[in-house]
């Protein structure tokens, strides 16, 4: 059906109606028409005219069914799809909505062209995609925040552990500086003690000379003289030991170093119910520093003592051996103590690593000992089984003959 201005002549008998009371739709940006009670078009806007080809004037009075196949509009809003016959006779598929205007007998018809629908659908799709992107972004952001929170939690735990370690290290540092102070104090004590000791020893020897052989008190005075000589030896030894010297290396007998160290260690170990076995075989000379090596022996023996709180057996062995054609001296400090658990054995040489209670261990003994042995171009190896004791093997290169 082709609708023209002429075809409207059939409706020329329509009742003229004042359009002033009709709502103003000129500013609505979509194709809109006001429909009267009997489903005839009362007013269209410019967009509607552009869409259909019918001017406002031509449209007025046209039955809506003449251009758009829809049923009689009911109350409220109804939407649908239909075919629109335009002025040029071309039919177009459109979507529409019809809404009744409250408290009037009019309805508003809004046309949505297929292209517009497609455009709207396109816009909708774009918005949908944007929304999905945003959702993904928000999801990533949420995951990122969660990861950050987890990281923060982990960092906090790590920080707490580091802080705990730092506090322990601080306590150990204080302890080691106390040890240094103690070393200095013992050096000055040694100085104070050695003079009265010389007097005691001199006097007892004088008394022995003056006393008749086989006299009543001879044996007792001799015992005092012997004890004084032994104390003098220890004091002399302590003096050299507490003096901090640069490590000068000279040819030394490691067995002599062990014997010197046990001058001070023997009684101490006995008082801890530790039996000591010295198993010293003849060994070649080594290039070393006796004070430093003695410090190693004292550290290893002190650890052995601590590993045997109920007492036990400490065996010190020295022997010569060859490795890769080069002569070495092997010094073994073996205890029958608690042994070292597998999970800490790799850490015992770490500075400040200790399993001893605060105030007892500094965690420096083994790291210092390893440092000293390395100064001697040697090494320390450990053999230990938890519950069955430990053996510390100190390997020092022997001074090659010639
Ligand atoms: P400290 O004796 O001050 O703890 P060390 O560096 O000398 O420091 O020793 C580190 C740790 O190695 C000790 O705390 C202990 O756990 C372990 N350890 C060392 N020697 C022995 C040993 N003979 N038996 C068992 N554990 C040992």
Tab-separated table of C-alpha atoms and ligand atoms in Angstrom:
chain	number	residue	atom	x	y	z
A	1	UNK	CA	0.000	0.000	0.000
A	2	UNK	CA	1.378	3.375	-0.984
A	3	UNK	CA	0.168	6.185	1.137
A	4	UNK	CA	0.176	9.653	-0.292
A	5	UNK	CA	-1.291	12.989	0.655
A	6	UNK	CA	-4.196	12.056	-1.693
A	7	UNK	CA	-4.872	8.811	0.034
A	8	UNK	CA	-5.585	10.896	3.077
A	9	UNK	CA	-8.674	12.301	1.267
A	10	UNK	CA	-10.576	9.271	2.636
A	11	UNK	CA	-9.993	10.648	6.046
A	12	UNK	CA	-10.790	14.210	5.088
A	13	UNK	CA	-13.943	13.844	7.072
A	14	UNK	CA	-11.918	13.494	10.204
A	15	UNK	CA	-12.962	15.723	13.017
A	16	UNK	CA	-10.701	18.757	13.152
A	17	UNK	CA	-8.978	18.737	16.519
A	18	UNK	CA	-7.141	21.383	18.331
A	19	UNK	CA	-3.550	20.213	18.670
A	20	UNK	CA	-2.711	22.782	21.279
A	21	UNK	CA	-3.755	20.506	24.137
A	22	UNK	CA	-1.401	17.772	22.859
A	23	UNK	CA	1.953	17.260	24.545
A	24	UNK	CA	4.906	18.961	22.899
A	25	UNK	CA	7.113	16.291	21.352
A	26	UNK	CA	9.225	18.518	19.149
A	27	UNK	CA	12.249	18.250	21.437
A	28	UNK	CA	12.297	14.460	21.692
A	29	UNK	CA	15.327	13.187	19.736
A	30	UNK	CA	13.638	9.900	18.625
A	31	UNK	CA	10.819	9.411	16.035
A	32	UNK	CA	7.699	9.937	18.115
A	33	UNK	CA	3.977	10.286	17.348
A	34	UNK	CA	0.991	11.107	19.569
A	35	UNK	CA	-1.805	8.600	19.010
A	36	UNK	CA	-5.415	9.378	19.838
A	37	UNK	CA	-8.043	7.254	21.529
A	38	UNK	CA	-9.200	5.768	18.228
A	39	UNK	CA	-5.646	4.873	17.188
A	40	UNK	CA	-5.208	7.733	14.737
A	41	UNK	CA	-2.117	9.865	14.520
A	42	UNK	CA	-2.577	13.292	16.057
A	43	UNK	CA	0.924	14.742	15.923
A	44	UNK	CA	4.403	13.621	14.861
A	45	UNK	CA	7.761	15.194	15.456
A	46	UNK	CA	10.453	16.034	12.903
A	47	UNK	CA	12.317	12.777	13.532
A	48	UNK	CA	9.143	10.793	12.875
A	49	UNK	CA	8.599	12.651	9.590
A	50	UNK	CA	12.190	12.035	8.584
A	51	UNK	CA	11.773	8.341	9.395
A	52	UNK	CA	8.437	7.756	7.646
A	53	UNK	CA	8.464	10.451	4.987
A	54	UNK	CA	5.103	11.835	6.217
A	55	UNK	CA	5.097	15.447	7.416
A	56	UNK	CA	3.271	16.382	10.582
A	57	UNK	CA	0.479	17.794	8.496
A	58	UNK	CA	0.221	14.657	6.322
A	59	UNK	CA	0.270	12.399	9.341
A	60	UNK	CA	-2.483	14.093	11.271
A	61	UNK	CA	-5.632	11.957	11.252
A	62	UNK	CA	-3.949	8.961	9.611
A	63	UNK	CA	-5.015	5.670	11.182
A	64	UNK	CA	-1.945	4.232	12.858
A	65	UNK	CA	-2.788	0.814	11.462
A	66	UNK	CA	-2.374	2.354	7.982
A	67	UNK	CA	1.364	2.602	8.398
A	68	UNK	CA	2.227	0.238	11.214
A	69	UNK	CA	0.685	-3.146	11.793
A	70	UNK	CA	-0.067	-3.225	15.455
A	71	UNK	CA	-3.002	-4.098	17.609
A	72	UNK	CA	-4.993	-1.484	19.474
A	73	UNK	CA	-2.724	-0.012	22.173
A	74	UNK	CA	-3.835	-0.948	25.661
A	75	UNK	CA	-3.067	0.729	29.006
A	76	UNK	CA	0.542	1.232	30.085
A	77	UNK	CA	3.487	0.443	27.865
A	78	UNK	CA	3.717	-2.205	25.210
A	79	UNK	CA	6.696	-3.002	23.026
A	80	UNK	CA	7.008	-5.014	19.887
A	81	UNK	CA	8.358	-5.443	16.382
A	82	UNK	CA	6.393	-4.694	13.247
A	83	UNK	CA	6.565	-3.576	9.649
A	84	UNK	CA	6.339	0.129	8.898
A	85	UNK	CA	5.111	1.297	5.521
A	86	UNK	CA	6.818	4.517	4.644
A	87	UNK	CA	5.508	7.254	2.408
A	88	UNK	CA	7.556	5.976	-0.520
A	89	UNK	CA	5.923	2.550	-0.097
A	90	UNK	CA	9.048	0.882	1.194
A	91	UNK	CA	8.480	-1.352	4.141
A	92	UNK	CA	10.911	-1.380	7.031
A	93	UNK	CA	11.188	-3.668	10.005
A	94	UNK	CA	11.039	-1.620	13.142
A	95	UNK	CA	10.774	-2.015	16.865
A	96	UNK	CA	8.343	0.247	18.633
A	97	UNK	CA	6.947	1.084	21.993
A	98	UNK	CA	3.563	2.591	22.821
A	99	UNK	CA	2.906	4.146	26.184
A	100	UNK	CA	-0.286	5.768	27.370
A	101	UNK	CA	0.179	9.296	28.676
A	102	UNK	CA	-1.173	9.284	32.227
A	103	UNK	CA	-4.462	11.120	32.815
A	104	UNK	CA	-5.027	11.658	29.080
A	105	UNK	CA	-6.611	9.724	26.286
A	106	UNK	CA	-3.390	9.864	24.258
A	107	UNK	CA	-0.550	7.445	23.741
A	108	UNK	CA	2.992	8.025	22.530
A	109	UNK	CA	4.411	5.841	19.788
A	110	UNK	CA	8.180	5.672	19.586
A	111	UNK	CA	9.803	4.023	16.589
A	112	UNK	CA	13.141	2.334	16.774
A	113	UNK	CA	14.560	1.463	13.397
A	114	UNK	CA	16.344	-1.780	12.714
A	115	UNK	CA	19.583	0.109	12.233
A	116	UNK	CA	18.973	1.967	15.432
A	117	UNK	CA	18.207	-1.337	17.152
A	118	UNK	CA	21.409	-2.707	15.697
A	119	UNK	CA	23.187	0.458	16.800
A	120	UNK	CA	21.719	0.154	20.254
A	121	UNK	CA	22.584	-3.531	20.279
A	122	UNK	CA	26.114	-2.563	19.190
A	123	UNK	CA	26.274	0.031	21.928
A	124	UNK	CA	24.929	-2.534	24.355
A	125	UNK	CA	27.539	-5.050	23.206
A	126	UNK	CA	30.312	-2.449	23.595
A	127	UNK	CA	29.029	-1.539	27.058
A	128	UNK	CA	28.778	-5.248	27.877
A	129	UNK	CA	32.390	-5.744	26.744
A	130	UNK	CA	33.504	-2.711	28.732
A	131	UNK	CA	31.660	-4.083	31.712
A	132	UNK	CA	33.309	-7.480	31.300
A	133	UNK	CA	36.703	-5.767	30.930
A	134	UNK	CA	36.039	-3.794	34.073
A	135	UNK	CA	34.898	-6.919	35.869
A	136	UNK	CA	38.133	-8.648	34.778
A	137	UNK	CA	40.126	-5.597	35.838
A	138	UNK	CA	38.350	-5.551	39.190
A	139	UNK	CA	38.986	-9.311	39.545
A	140	UNK	CA	42.712	-8.787	38.724
A	141	UNK	CA	42.789	-5.850	41.100
A	142	UNK	CA	41.128	-7.971	43.796
A	143	UNK	CA	43.662	-10.767	43.198
A	144	UNK	CA	46.466	-8.181	43.264
A	145	UNK	CA	45.198	-6.772	46.537
A	146	UNK	CA	44.874	-10.312	47.952
A	147	UNK	CA	48.440	-11.075	46.842
A	148	UNK	CA	49.626	-7.821	48.374
A	149	UNK	CA	47.881	-8.714	51.621
A	150	UNK	CA	49.452	-12.202	51.561
A	151	UNK	CA	52.846	-10.642	50.775
A	152	UNK	CA	52.383	-8.148	53.563
A	153	UNK	CA	51.482	-10.976	55.952
A	154	UNK	CA	54.545	-12.935	54.836
A	155	UNK	CA	56.795	-9.882	55.070
A	156	UNK	CA	55.453	-9.228	58.530
A	157	UNK	CA	56.292	-12.800	59.599
A	158	UNK	CA	59.737	-12.527	57.993
A	159	UNK	CA	60.275	-9.197	59.716
A	160	UNK	CA	59.254	-10.725	63.044
A	161	UNK	CA	61.732	-13.591	62.526
A	162	UNK	CA	64.470	-11.122	61.480
A	163	UNK	CA	63.719	-8.990	64.529
A	164	UNK	CA	63.900	-12.057	66.789
A	165	UNK	CA	67.243	-13.044	65.196
A	166	UNK	CA	68.488	-9.489	65.567
A	167	UNK	CA	67.579	-9.462	69.265
A	168	UNK	CA	69.336	-12.803	69.763
A	169	UNK	CA	72.394	-11.513	67.882
A	170	UNK	CA	72.365	-8.398	70.042
A	171	UNK	CA	72.353	-10.562	73.201
A	172	UNK	CA	75.178	-12.665	71.731
A	173	UNK	CA	77.174	-9.569	70.853
A	174	UNK	CA	76.816	-8.318	74.404
A	175	UNK	CA	77.883	-11.781	75.584
A	176	UNK	CA	80.921	-11.824	73.290
A	177	UNK	CA	81.946	-8.340	74.386
A	178	UNK	CA	81.589	-9.603	77.986
A	179	UNK	CA	83.922	-12.458	77.021
A	180	UNK	CA	86.424	-9.969	75.627
A	181	UNK	CA	86.204	-7.970	78.861
A	182	UNK	CA	86.635	-11.215	80.793
A	183	UNK	CA	89.745	-12.007	78.712
A	184	UNK	CA	91.205	-8.612	79.540
A	185	UNK	CA	90.339	-9.083	83.202
A	186	UNK	CA	91.994	-12.513	83.306
A	187	UNK	CA	95.105	-11.026	81.659
A	188	UNK	CA	95.396	-8.491	84.489
A	189	UNK	CA	94.594	-11.185	87.104
A	190	UNK	CA	97.356	-13.367	85.682
A	191	UNK	CA	99.706	-10.462	86.156
A	192	UNK	CA	98.554	-9.982	89.810
A	193	UNK	CA	98.754	-13.704	90.650
A	194	UNK	CA	102.125	-14.506	89.107
A	195	UNK	CA	104.075	-12.347	91.564
A	196	UNK	CA	102.756	-13.894	94.835
A	197	UNK	CA	103.134	-17.324	93.176
A	198	UNK	CA	106.829	-16.700	92.500
A	199	UNK	CA	107.183	-15.717	96.151
A	200	UNK	CA	105.407	-18.931	97.332
A	201	UNK	CA	107.467	-21.128	95.071
A	202	UNK	CA	110.761	-19.411	96.019
A	203	UNK	CA	109.981	-19.651	99.731
A	204	UNK	CA	108.886	-23.312	99.610
A	205	UNK	CA	112.063	-24.274	97.728
A	206	UNK	CA	114.087	-22.280	100.309
A	207	UNK	CA	112.252	-24.081	103.118
A	208	UNK	CA	112.883	-27.468	101.473
A	209	UNK	CA	116.592	-26.708	101.247
A	210	UNK	CA	116.710	-25.610	104.891
A	211	UNK	CA	114.750	-28.602	106.166
A	212	UNK	CA	116.437	-31.821	107.047
A	213	UNK	CA	115.878	-34.776	104.708
A	214	UNK	CA	113.164	-37.090	106.011
A	215	UNK	CA	111.787	-34.305	108.206
A	216	UNK	CA	108.199	-34.426	109.406
A	217	UNK	CA	106.898	-31.698	107.069
A	218	UNK	CA	109.140	-32.314	104.073
A	219	UNK	CA	106.518	-34.095	101.959
A	220	UNK	CA	103.832	-31.468	102.637
A	221	UNK	CA	106.170	-28.578	101.739
A	222	UNK	CA	107.222	-30.446	98.571
A	223	UNK	CA	103.559	-30.833	97.634
A	224	UNK	CA	103.095	-27.065	98.102
A	225	UNK	CA	106.183	-26.378	95.937
A	226	UNK	CA	104.937	-28.727	93.181
A	227	UNK	CA	101.465	-27.201	93.233
A	228	UNK	CA	102.993	-23.705	93.054
A	229	UNK	CA	105.154	-24.729	90.039
A	230	UNK	CA	102.112	-26.162	88.310
A	231	UNK	CA	100.104	-22.992	89.003
A	232	UNK	CA	102.998	-20.906	87.682
A	233	UNK	CA	103.003	-22.937	84.489
A	234	UNK	CA	99.273	-22.427	84.058
A	235	UNK	CA	99.521	-18.721	84.783
A	236	UNK	CA	102.414	-18.350	82.331
A	237	UNK	CA	100.377	-20.191	79.783
A	238	UNK	CA	97.296	-18.064	80.405
A	239	UNK	CA	99.401	-14.945	79.966
A	240	UNK	CA	100.499	-15.990	76.486
A	241	UNK	CA	97.043	-17.179	75.645
A	242	UNK	CA	95.214	-13.998	76.648
A	243	UNK	CA	97.702	-11.782	74.822
A	244	UNK	CA	96.213	-10.963	71.456
A	245	UNK	CA	98.950	-11.221	68.902
A	246	UNK	CA	98.924	-11.017	65.140
A	247	UNK	CA	98.958	-14.615	63.888
A	248	UNK	CA	102.652	-15.240	63.291
A	249	UNK	CA	103.167	-18.715	61.879
A	250	UNK	CA	106.227	-20.742	62.811
A	251	UNK	CA	107.078	-24.468	62.828
A	252	UNK	CA	105.155	-26.017	65.732
A	253	UNK	CA	104.420	-29.412	67.227
A	254	UNK	CA	100.659	-29.813	67.401
A	255	UNK	CA	100.980	-32.453	70.131
A	256	UNK	CA	102.703	-29.851	72.314
A	257	UNK	CA	99.830	-27.442	71.663
A	258	UNK	CA	97.335	-30.131	72.745
A	259	UNK	CA	99.311	-30.850	75.940
A	260	UNK	CA	99.507	-27.124	76.773
A	261	UNK	CA	95.763	-26.722	76.248
A	262	UNK	CA	95.057	-29.650	78.570
A	263	UNK	CA	97.073	-27.993	81.295
A	264	UNK	CA	94.073	-25.760	81.817
A	265	UNK	CA	91.378	-28.153	80.581
A	266	UNK	CA	92.186	-31.371	82.506
A	267	UNK	CA	90.887	-30.473	85.943
A	268	UNK	CA	87.977	-28.606	84.485
A	269	UNK	CA	86.864	-31.679	82.527
A	270	UNK	CA	87.307	-33.934	85.552
A	271	UNK	CA	85.045	-31.662	87.585
A	272	UNK	CA	82.390	-32.276	84.877
A	273	UNK	CA	82.790	-36.072	85.198
A	274	UNK	CA	84.470	-36.226	81.798
A	275	UNK	CA	87.215	-38.761	81.303
A	276	UNK	CA	89.875	-37.571	78.878
A	277	UNK	CA	91.918	-39.898	76.690
A	278	UNK	CA	94.889	-38.307	74.912
A	279	UNK	CA	95.883	-40.473	72.028
A	280	UNK	CA	98.745	-38.464	70.574
A	281	UNK	CA	100.850	-40.177	67.912
A	282	UNK	CA	104.092	-38.705	66.628
A	283	UNK	CA	103.259	-36.076	64.006
A	284	UNK	CA	105.399	-33.898	61.758
A	285	UNK	CA	105.772	-30.174	62.440
A	286	UNK	CA	103.222	-27.776	60.991
A	287	UNK	CA	103.458	-24.114	60.139
A	288	UNK	CA	101.188	-22.577	62.718
A	289	UNK	CA	100.459	-20.292	65.611
A	290	UNK	CA	100.259	-22.195	68.928
A	291	UNK	CA	97.984	-19.647	70.654
A	292	UNK	CA	95.473	-19.644	67.852
A	293	UNK	CA	95.457	-23.422	67.493
A	294	UNK	CA	95.082	-23.772	71.239
A	295	UNK	CA	92.041	-21.542	71.032
A	296	UNK	CA	90.591	-23.984	68.449
A	297	UNK	CA	91.221	-26.936	70.784
A	298	UNK	CA	89.655	-25.103	73.747
A	299	UNK	CA	86.577	-24.196	71.667
A	300	UNK	CA	86.116	-27.775	70.448
A	301	UNK	CA	86.640	-29.221	73.923
A	302	UNK	CA	84.233	-26.676	75.487
A	303	UNK	CA	81.556	-27.716	72.983
A	304	UNK	CA	82.273	-31.395	73.746
A	305	UNK	CA	81.887	-30.651	77.463
A	306	UNK	CA	78.540	-28.912	76.827
A	307	UNK	CA	77.372	-31.892	74.761
A	308	UNK	CA	78.048	-34.205	77.754
A	309	UNK	CA	76.230	-32.537	80.665
A	310	UNK	CA	76.039	-35.851	82.534
A	311	UNK	CA	79.721	-36.608	81.880
A	312	UNK	CA	81.264	-38.941	79.303
A	313	UNK	CA	84.455	-39.683	77.441
A	314	UNK	CA	86.518	-37.213	75.457
A	315	UNK	CA	89.170	-38.629	73.155
A	316	UNK	CA	91.798	-36.449	71.521
A	317	UNK	CA	93.715	-38.113	68.749
A	318	UNK	CA	96.489	-36.786	66.579
A	319	UNK	CA	98.000	-38.667	63.666
A	320	UNK	CA	99.842	-38.116	60.446
A	321	UNK	CA	98.270	-38.909	57.127
A	322	UNK	CA	98.646	-38.179	53.454
A	323	UNK	CA	96.082	-36.696	51.143
A	324	UNK	CA	96.762	-36.198	47.407
A	325	UNK	CA	100.392	-37.008	48.121
A	326	UNK	CA	100.687	-34.191	50.683
A	327	UNK	CA	101.325	-34.819	54.413
A	328	UNK	CA	98.694	-33.658	56.882
A	329	UNK	CA	98.163	-33.713	60.618
A	330	UNK	CA	94.738	-34.898	61.677
A	331	UNK	CA	93.536	-33.804	65.102
A	332	UNK	CA	90.286	-35.442	66.219
A	333	UNK	CA	88.212	-34.176	69.129
A	334	UNK	CA	85.648	-36.920	69.817
A	335	UNK	CA	82.926	-36.831	72.445
A	336	UNK	CA	80.312	-39.319	73.600
A	337	UNK	CA	77.695	-36.554	73.909
A	338	UNK	CA	74.353	-35.644	72.402
A	339	UNK	CA	75.496	-35.471	68.765
A	340	UNK	CA	74.348	-32.844	66.277
A	341	UNK	CA	70.888	-33.171	64.664
A	342	UNK	CA	70.941	-33.435	60.829
A	343	UNK	CA	68.862	-30.288	60.364
A	344	UNK	CA	71.414	-28.016	62.075
A	345	UNK	CA	74.734	-29.620	61.144
A	346	UNK	CA	75.104	-27.375	58.066
A	347	UNK	CA	74.646	-24.265	60.229
A	348	UNK	CA	76.994	-24.896	63.150
A	349	UNK	CA	79.835	-22.928	61.525
A	350	UNK	CA	77.576	-19.906	60.935
A	351	UNK	CA	78.592	-16.949	63.096
A	352	UNK	CA	76.164	-16.491	65.992
A	353	UNK	CA	74.455	-19.823	65.422
A	354	UNK	CA	73.889	-21.439	68.787
A	355	UNK	CA	71.477	-23.900	70.339
A	356	UNK	CA	72.665	-23.048	73.810
A	357	UNK	CA	70.592	-21.008	76.207
A	358	UNK	CA	71.089	-17.226	76.257
A	359	UNK	CA	74.176	-16.336	78.240
A	360	UNK	CA	75.850	-19.718	77.664
A	361	UNK	CA	76.569	-19.780	73.960
A	362	UNK	CA	77.773	-16.986	71.716
A	363	UNK	CA	77.573	-19.007	68.528
A	364	UNK	CA	81.073	-17.805	67.653
A	365	UNK	CA	83.247	-20.744	68.796
A	366	UNK	CA	83.067	-22.833	65.638
A	367	UNK	CA	83.100	-19.932	63.178
A	368	UNK	CA	86.227	-18.507	64.849
A	369	UNK	CA	87.810	-21.976	64.962
A	370	UNK	CA	87.164	-22.559	61.266
A	371	UNK	CA	88.631	-19.110	60.502
A	372	UNK	CA	91.797	-19.960	62.436
A	373	UNK	CA	92.180	-23.390	60.819
A	374	UNK	CA	91.738	-21.823	57.380
A	375	UNK	CA	94.509	-19.332	58.298
A	376	UNK	CA	96.603	-22.476	58.608
A	377	UNK	CA	95.404	-23.600	55.150
A	378	UNK	CA	93.488	-26.396	56.815
A	379	UNK	CA	89.874	-27.428	57.277
A	380	UNK	CA	87.430	-28.775	59.869
A	381	UNK	CA	85.067	-31.684	59.137
A	382	UNK	CA	82.334	-33.046	61.379
A	383	UNK	CA	81.085	-36.593	61.882
A	384	UNK	CA	78.096	-36.757	64.142
A	385	UNK	CA	75.109	-38.951	64.849
A	386	UNK	CA	72.359	-37.594	67.046
A	387	UNK	CA	72.498	-39.368	70.381
A	388	UNK	CA	75.876	-40.990	69.677
A	389	UNK	CA	78.366	-38.142	69.980
A	390	UNK	CA	80.422	-36.080	67.557
A	391	UNK	CA	83.925	-36.042	66.130
A	392	UNK	CA	85.485	-32.813	64.927
A	393	UNK	CA	88.376	-33.489	62.516
A	394	UNK	CA	90.909	-30.666	62.184
A	395	UNK	CA	93.228	-31.085	59.207
A	396	UNK	CA	96.411	-29.015	59.085
A	397	UNK	CA	99.043	-29.352	56.349
A	398	UNK	CA	102.337	-30.665	57.703
A	399	UNK	CA	105.497	-28.708	57.083
A	400	UNK	CA	107.061	-30.443	54.119
A	401	UNK	CA	110.509	-31.844	54.830
A	402	UNK	CA	113.256	-29.581	53.505
B	1	LIG	P1	78.285	-21.958	70.930
B	1	LIG	O1	79.098	-23.048	71.541
B	1	LIG	O2	78.495	-20.642	71.575
B	1	LIG	O3	76.847	-22.311	70.785
B	1	LIG	P2	79.656	-22.721	68.541
B	1	LIG	O4	79.880	-21.990	67.231
B	1	LIG	O5	80.877	-23.208	69.218
B	1	LIG	O6	78.837	-21.747	69.443
B	1	LIG	O7	78.698	-23.941	68.290
B	1	LIG	C1	77.519	-23.768	67.564
B	1	LIG	C2	76.534	-24.892	67.852
B	1	LIG	O8	77.036	-26.124	67.316
B	1	LIG	C3	76.307	-25.188	69.314
B	1	LIG	O9	75.375	-24.303	69.899
B	1	LIG	C4	75.794	-26.618	69.256
B	1	LIG	O10	74.418	-26.661	68.904
B	1	LIG	C5	76.557	-27.213	68.082
B	1	LIG	N1	77.724	-28.000	68.528
B	1	LIG	C6	79.023	-27.646	68.445
B	1	LIG	N2	79.822	-28.637	68.934
B	1	LIG	C7	78.995	-29.628	69.317
B	1	LIG	C8	79.227	-30.933	69.888
B	1	LIG	N3	80.453	-31.400	70.158
B	1	LIG	N4	78.148	-31.707	70.155
B	1	LIG	C9	76.888	-31.254	69.879
B	1	LIG	N5	76.625	-30.038	69.336
B	1	LIG	C10	77.658	-29.240	69.060
